[in-house]
PDB file of C-alpha atoms in Angstrom:
ATOM      1  CA  MET A   1      -0.135  -0.190   0.275  1.00 94.00           C
ATOM      2  CA  ARG A   2       1.158   3.415  -0.504  1.00 96.00           C
ATOM      3  CA  LEU A   3       0.254   6.422   1.505  1.00 97.00           C
ATOM      4  CA  ARG A   4       0.872  10.623   0.917  1.00 97.00           C
ATOM      5  CA  VAL A   5       0.611  12.298   4.078  1.00 96.00           C
ATOM      6  CA  GLU A   6       0.052  16.565   3.725  1.00 96.00           C
ATOM      7  CA  PHE A   7       1.239  18.371   7.123  1.00 95.00           C
ATOM      8  CA  THR A   8       2.019  21.503   8.240  1.00 92.00           C
ATOM      9  CA  THR A   9       3.192  22.271  11.736  1.00 92.00           C
ATOM     10  CA  GLU A  10       2.525  25.787  14.139  1.00 92.00           C
ATOM     11  CA  PRO A  11       2.817  28.377  14.801  1.00 92.00           C
ATOM     12  CA  PHE A  12       4.025  30.050  11.700  1.00 85.00           C
ATOM     13  CA  ASP A  13       6.750  32.831  11.720  1.00 79.00           C
ATOM     14  CA  LEU A  14       6.743  34.274   8.344  1.00 76.00           C
ATOM     15  CA  ASP A  15      10.167  35.828   9.223  1.00 82.00           C
ATOM     16  CA  GLN A  16      12.441  33.724  10.243  1.00 84.00           C
ATOM     17  CA  ALA A  17      12.129  29.155  10.229  1.00 84.00           C
ATOM     18  CA  PRO A  18      10.331  27.727  13.643  1.00 90.00           C
ATOM     19  CA  ALA A  19      12.598  24.899  15.145  1.00 93.00           C
ATOM     20  CA  HIS A  20       9.853  22.352  14.649  1.00 93.00           C
ATOM     21  CA  ALA A  21       9.649  23.714  10.888  1.00 90.00           C
ATOM     22  CA  VAL A  22      12.845  22.964  10.944  1.00 91.00           C
ATOM     23  CA  VAL A  23      12.909  19.073  12.476  1.00 94.00           C
ATOM     24  CA  ALA A  24       9.537  18.500  10.675  1.00 92.00           C
ATOM     25  CA  ARG A  25      11.585  19.061   7.224  1.00 90.00           C
ATOM     26  CA  GLN A  26      14.669  17.163   8.866  1.00 93.00           C
ATOM     27  CA  VAL A  27      12.467  14.480   9.670  1.00 94.00           C
ATOM     28  CA  ILE A  28      10.903  14.063   6.664  1.00 91.00           C
ATOM     29  CA  GLU A  29      13.939  14.768   3.963  1.00 91.00           C
ATOM     30  CA  THR A  30      15.803  11.727   5.514  1.00 93.00           C
ATOM     31  CA  ALA A  31      13.064   9.162   5.667  1.00 93.00           C
ATOM     32  CA  GLU A  32      12.804   7.439   3.039  1.00 91.00           C
ATOM     33  CA  LEU A  33       9.807   8.806   1.452  1.00 94.00           C
ATOM     34  CA  GLU A  34       9.114   9.943  -2.661  1.00 91.00           C
ATOM     35  CA  ALA A  35       7.368  12.720  -3.777  1.00 89.00           C
ATOM     36  CA  VAL A  36       8.708  14.802  -0.900  1.00 91.00           C
ATOM     37  CA  ASP A  37       7.795  18.896  -1.381  1.00 88.00           C
ATOM     38  CA  VAL A  38       8.413  20.821   1.415  1.00 82.00           C
ATOM     39  CA  GLY A  39       6.948  24.302   1.325  1.00 76.00           C
ATOM     40  CA  PRO A  40       6.013  27.760   4.387  1.00 70.00           C
ATOM     41  CA  PHE A  41       2.512  26.677   4.530  1.00 72.00           C
ATOM     42  CA  GLY A  42       2.254  22.645   3.562  1.00 82.00           C
ATOM     43  CA  ASN A  43       4.198  19.972   3.165  1.00 91.00           C
ATOM     44  CA  THR A  44       4.214  16.043   1.415  1.00 94.00           C
ATOM     45  CA  ALA A  45       5.459  13.320   1.032  1.00 96.00           C
ATOM     46  CA  GLU A  46       4.585   9.244  -0.679  1.00 96.00           C
ATOM     47  CA  GLY A  47       5.468   6.032  -0.157  1.00 96.00           C
ATOM     48  CA  GLY A  48       5.602   2.535   1.366  1.00 96.00           C
ATOM     49  CA  ALA A  49       2.880   2.709   4.216  1.00 96.00           C
ATOM     50  CA  ASP A  50       5.558   1.463   6.718  1.00 97.00           C
ATOM     51  CA  VAL A  51       8.268   4.226   6.035  1.00 96.00           C
ATOM     52  CA  VAL A  52       5.099   7.058   5.669  1.00 97.00           C
ATOM     53  CA  LEU A  53       3.764   5.566   8.834  1.00 97.00           C
ATOM     54  CA  THR A  54       7.049   6.043  10.863  1.00 97.00           C
ATOM     55  CA  ALA A  55       7.924   9.041   9.150  1.00 96.00           C
ATOM     56  CA  VAL A  56       4.742  10.497  10.812  1.00 97.00           C
ATOM     57  CA  ASP A  57       5.761   8.890  13.996  1.00 97.00           C
ATOM     58  CA  ALA A  58       8.482  10.435  14.521  1.00 97.00           C
ATOM     59  CA  LEU A  59       6.948  13.524  12.724  1.00 96.00           C
ATOM     60  CA  LEU A  60       5.058  13.772  15.827  1.00 97.00           C
ATOM     61  CA  ARG A  61       7.226  13.738  18.313  1.00 97.00           C
ATOM     62  CA  LYS A  62      10.090  15.285  17.245  1.00 97.00           C
ATOM     63  CA  THR A  63       7.176  18.357  16.240  1.00 96.00           C
ATOM     64  CA  LEU A  64       6.477  19.090  19.776  1.00 97.00           C
ATOM     65  CA  GLU A  65       9.220  18.572  21.031  1.00 97.00           C
ATOM     66  CA  ALA A  66      10.134  21.277  19.362  1.00 96.00           C
ATOM     67  CA  GLY A  67       7.714  23.413  20.524  1.00 96.00           C
ATOM     68  CA  ALA A  68       5.122  23.362  17.692  1.00 95.00           C
ATOM     69  CA  THR A  69       1.821  24.259  19.373  1.00 96.00           C
ATOM     70  CA  ARG A  70      -0.492  21.665  16.556  1.00 96.00           C
ATOM     71  CA  VAL A  71       0.500  19.525  14.151  1.00 95.00           C
ATOM     72  CA  SER A  72      -1.986  19.303  10.963  1.00 95.00           C
ATOM     73  CA  LEU A  73      -1.962  16.063   9.210  1.00 94.00           C
ATOM     74  CA  GLN A  74      -3.679  14.352   6.497  1.00 97.00           C
ATOM     75  CA  VAL A  75      -2.870  10.443   5.902  1.00 97.00           C
ATOM     76  CA  ASN A  76      -4.186   9.070   1.554  1.00 97.00           C
ATOM     77  CA  VAL A  77      -4.220   6.255   0.498  1.00 97.00           C
ATOM     78  CA  ILE A  78      -2.469   6.203  -2.931  1.00 94.00           C
ATOM     79  CA  GLU A  79      -4.669   3.598  -5.756  1.00 84.00           C
ATOM     80  CA  GLU A  80      -1.961   1.869  -7.840  1.00 76.00           C
ATOM     81  CA  ASP A  81      -1.946   1.689 -11.062  1.00 67.00           C
ATOM     82  CA  GLU A  82      -2.155  -2.101 -11.939  1.00 51.00           C
TER      83      GLU A  82
END
């Protein structure tokens, strides 16, 4: 099964990336995910279910530890071509 995760961390700071946003980027970029798109207002990544779920676990734990007050995420199953 392939999954796509979309997430944001808050609070926002448009002048400087907050620590939790930097941590989120590190988690996603070091995981073995595909189609990674990291931006100031939303982030997406795709991969196999185990990889995505492991990354989501690390993302939640590490961004909250780094000061995030809210992490919004959505996980979708990607239909694979047969």
